[in-house]
Short mmCIF file of C-alpha atoms and ligand atoms in Angstrom, two decimals:
data_model
loop_
_atom_site.label_atom_id
_atom_site.label_comp_id
_atom_site.label_asym_id
_atom_site.label_seq_id
_atom_site.Cartn_x
_atom_site.Cartn_y
_atom_site.Cartn_z
CA MET E 1 100.36 126.97 109.55
CA GLN E 2 102.31 124.34 107.70
CA ASN E 3 101.64 120.64 107.82
CA PRO E 4 103.80 119.14 110.63
CA LEU E 5 104.65 116.09 108.48
CA LEU E 6 105.84 118.36 105.69
CA GLU E 7 107.93 120.35 108.17
CA ARG E 8 109.64 117.15 109.30
CA ALA E 9 110.21 116.10 105.69
CA ILE E 10 111.74 119.49 104.88
CA GLU E 11 114.03 119.12 107.89
CA ILE E 12 115.12 115.60 106.82
CA CYS E 13 115.84 116.78 103.29
CA LYS E 14 117.84 119.71 104.63
CA GLN E 15 119.95 117.37 106.77
CA LYS E 16 120.53 114.99 103.88
CA LYS E 17 121.17 117.92 101.53
CA ILE E 18 118.60 116.76 98.99
CA ARG E 19 116.47 119.07 96.91
CA PHE E 20 112.87 119.14 98.05
CA THR E 21 111.38 121.20 95.23
CA PRO E 22 107.97 122.94 95.52
CA ILE E 23 106.35 120.35 93.24
CA ARG E 24 107.76 117.49 95.35
CA GLN E 25 106.47 119.24 98.47
CA ARG E 26 103.05 119.67 96.86
CA VAL E 27 102.81 115.96 96.01
CA PHE E 28 104.05 115.13 99.51
CA LEU E 29 101.24 117.24 100.99
CA LEU E 30 98.66 115.60 98.75
CA MET E 31 99.90 112.18 99.90
CA ALA E 32 99.82 113.27 103.56
CA GLU E 33 96.19 114.35 103.19
CA GLN E 34 95.10 110.88 102.01
CA LYS E 35 93.58 108.48 104.52
CA GLY E 36 94.94 105.39 102.82
CA ALA E 37 96.35 104.26 99.50
CA VAL E 38 96.12 106.55 96.50
CA SER E 39 96.86 105.96 92.83
CA ALA E 40 99.15 108.13 90.71
CA TYR E 41 96.13 108.97 88.58
CA ASP E 42 94.14 110.24 91.57
CA LEU E 43 97.15 112.26 92.72
CA LEU E 44 97.45 113.80 89.29
CA GLU E 45 93.81 114.87 89.41
CA LEU E 46 94.40 116.47 92.83
CA LEU E 47 97.59 118.13 91.62
CA LYS E 48 95.77 119.62 88.64
CA LYS E 49 93.68 121.69 91.06
CA HIS E 50 96.89 123.53 91.98
CA ASP E 51 98.68 123.27 88.66
CA ALA E 52 96.47 122.82 85.62
CA ASN E 53 99.51 121.93 83.49
CA ALA E 54 100.55 118.96 85.63
CA LYS E 55 101.30 115.90 83.50
CA PRO E 56 101.83 112.24 84.41
CA PRO E 57 105.67 112.54 84.32
CA THR E 58 105.40 115.35 86.88
CA ILE E 59 103.63 113.10 89.34
CA TYR E 60 105.81 110.04 88.64
CA ARG E 61 109.04 111.99 89.13
CA ALA E 62 107.75 113.38 92.42
CA LEU E 63 106.57 109.93 93.57
CA ASP E 64 109.97 108.41 92.68
CA PHE E 65 111.63 111.07 94.80
CA LEU E 66 109.33 110.37 97.75
CA LEU E 67 109.90 106.60 97.38
CA GLU E 68 113.67 106.96 97.21
CA ASN E 69 113.66 108.97 100.40
CA HIS E 70 111.31 106.57 102.19
CA PHE E 71 108.50 109.06 102.74
CA ILE E 72 105.99 106.81 100.98
CA HIS E 73 105.55 103.15 100.01
CA ARG E 74 104.41 101.64 96.76
CA ILE E 75 101.69 99.02 96.98
CA GLU E 76 102.39 96.83 93.99
CA SER E 77 99.20 94.79 94.01
CA LEU E 78 97.03 97.93 94.09
CA ASN E 79 99.29 99.98 91.84
CA ALA E 80 99.03 102.69 94.49
CA TYR E 81 101.01 104.63 97.07
CA LEU E 82 100.81 104.95 100.83
CA MET E 83 102.27 107.48 103.25
CA CYS E 84 104.96 105.90 105.42
CA SER E 85 104.22 106.13 109.12
CA HIS E 86 107.88 105.54 109.99
CA PHE E 87 108.98 108.31 107.81
CA GLY E 88 112.26 108.96 106.20
CA CYS E 89 113.99 105.71 107.11
CA GLU E 90 114.11 102.34 105.44
CA HIS E 91 112.40 99.44 107.19
CA PRO E 92 111.00 95.98 106.43
CA MET E 93 107.42 96.02 105.27
CA GLN E 94 104.62 93.51 105.00
CA LEU E 95 101.18 94.74 104.00
CA LEU E 96 97.75 93.37 104.92
CA ILE E 97 95.21 94.85 102.54
CA CYS E 98 91.47 94.65 103.29
CA ASP E 99 89.57 94.13 100.05
CA SER E 100 86.33 95.20 101.74
CA CYS E 101 87.13 98.59 103.35
CA HIS E 102 90.56 99.08 101.70
CA LYS E 103 92.22 99.59 105.05
CA ILE E 104 95.92 98.77 104.93
CA ILE E 105 97.81 97.40 107.90
CA GLY E 106 101.56 97.82 107.62
CA LEU E 107 103.68 95.25 109.45
CA THR E 108 107.39 95.83 109.87
CA ASP E 109 108.60 92.46 111.16
CA PRO E 110 112.34 92.08 110.51
CA VAL E 111 112.13 88.31 111.19
CA ILE E 112 109.71 87.73 108.30
CA ASP E 113 111.78 89.99 106.09
CA ASP E 114 115.08 88.29 106.94
CA ALA E 115 113.61 84.78 106.54
CA PHE E 116 112.34 85.66 103.08
CA SER E 117 115.66 87.14 102.03
CA GLU E 118 117.54 84.18 103.49
CA GLN E 119 115.40 81.71 101.51
CA ALA E 120 116.06 83.70 98.36
CA LYS E 121 119.78 83.70 99.09
CA GLN E 122 119.78 79.93 99.60
CA SER E 123 118.18 79.60 96.17
CA GLY E 124 120.98 81.70 94.75
CA PHE E 125 118.49 84.43 94.00
CA GLN E 126 119.43 88.10 94.13
CA ILE E 127 116.44 90.25 95.14
CA THR E 128 116.13 93.68 93.56
CA ASN E 129 112.55 94.43 94.56
CA LYS E 130 110.85 92.70 97.46
CA VAL E 131 107.07 92.89 97.87
CA LEU E 132 105.20 91.16 100.67
CA GLU E 133 101.50 91.91 100.33
CA ALA E 134 98.46 89.91 101.45
CA HIS E 135 94.83 90.57 100.54
CA GLY E 136 91.88 89.60 102.70
CA ILE E 137 89.34 90.90 105.19
CA CYS E 138 90.24 92.99 108.22
CA TYR E 139 88.97 92.42 111.77
CA ASN E 140 86.41 95.26 111.57
CA CYS E 141 84.92 94.00 108.32
CA LEU E 142 84.77 90.44 109.62
CA TYR E 143 83.11 91.09 112.99
CA ASN E 144 81.18 94.34 112.69
ZN1 ZN Y 201 107.31 102.95 105.97
ZN1 ZN Y 202 88.16 96.04 106.21
#
């Protein structure tokens, strides 16, 4: 029985006519099995259990592919990656990162996103990479 997320990803790639190679699928599966954010280094260690010859470029190329196709997100402030719950489509993203339990809440408010872009535009600034991340303590960690 295949992973249902992987099946959907394979279907999306088929529709878009993009090559979803076995190594990309393997890294996708490893990402899908993670509860939260995972670093490239940790992924490489996991990948080595399947392919002892896996090298950092292997994992970075696969991660780039998954990023480009909006299957995962990069968390800049943690230097880590997160499975996208919206999957396969681009969307605005604001992250709330709990520094206590490492839970990550993904917000997708287009109003925040547009306001930020608009302010940049008014400053004559051309955004090439937009990162909205906040660190703090989540509700559970605060009150339990
Ligand atoms: Zn997403
Ligand atoms: Zn927490």
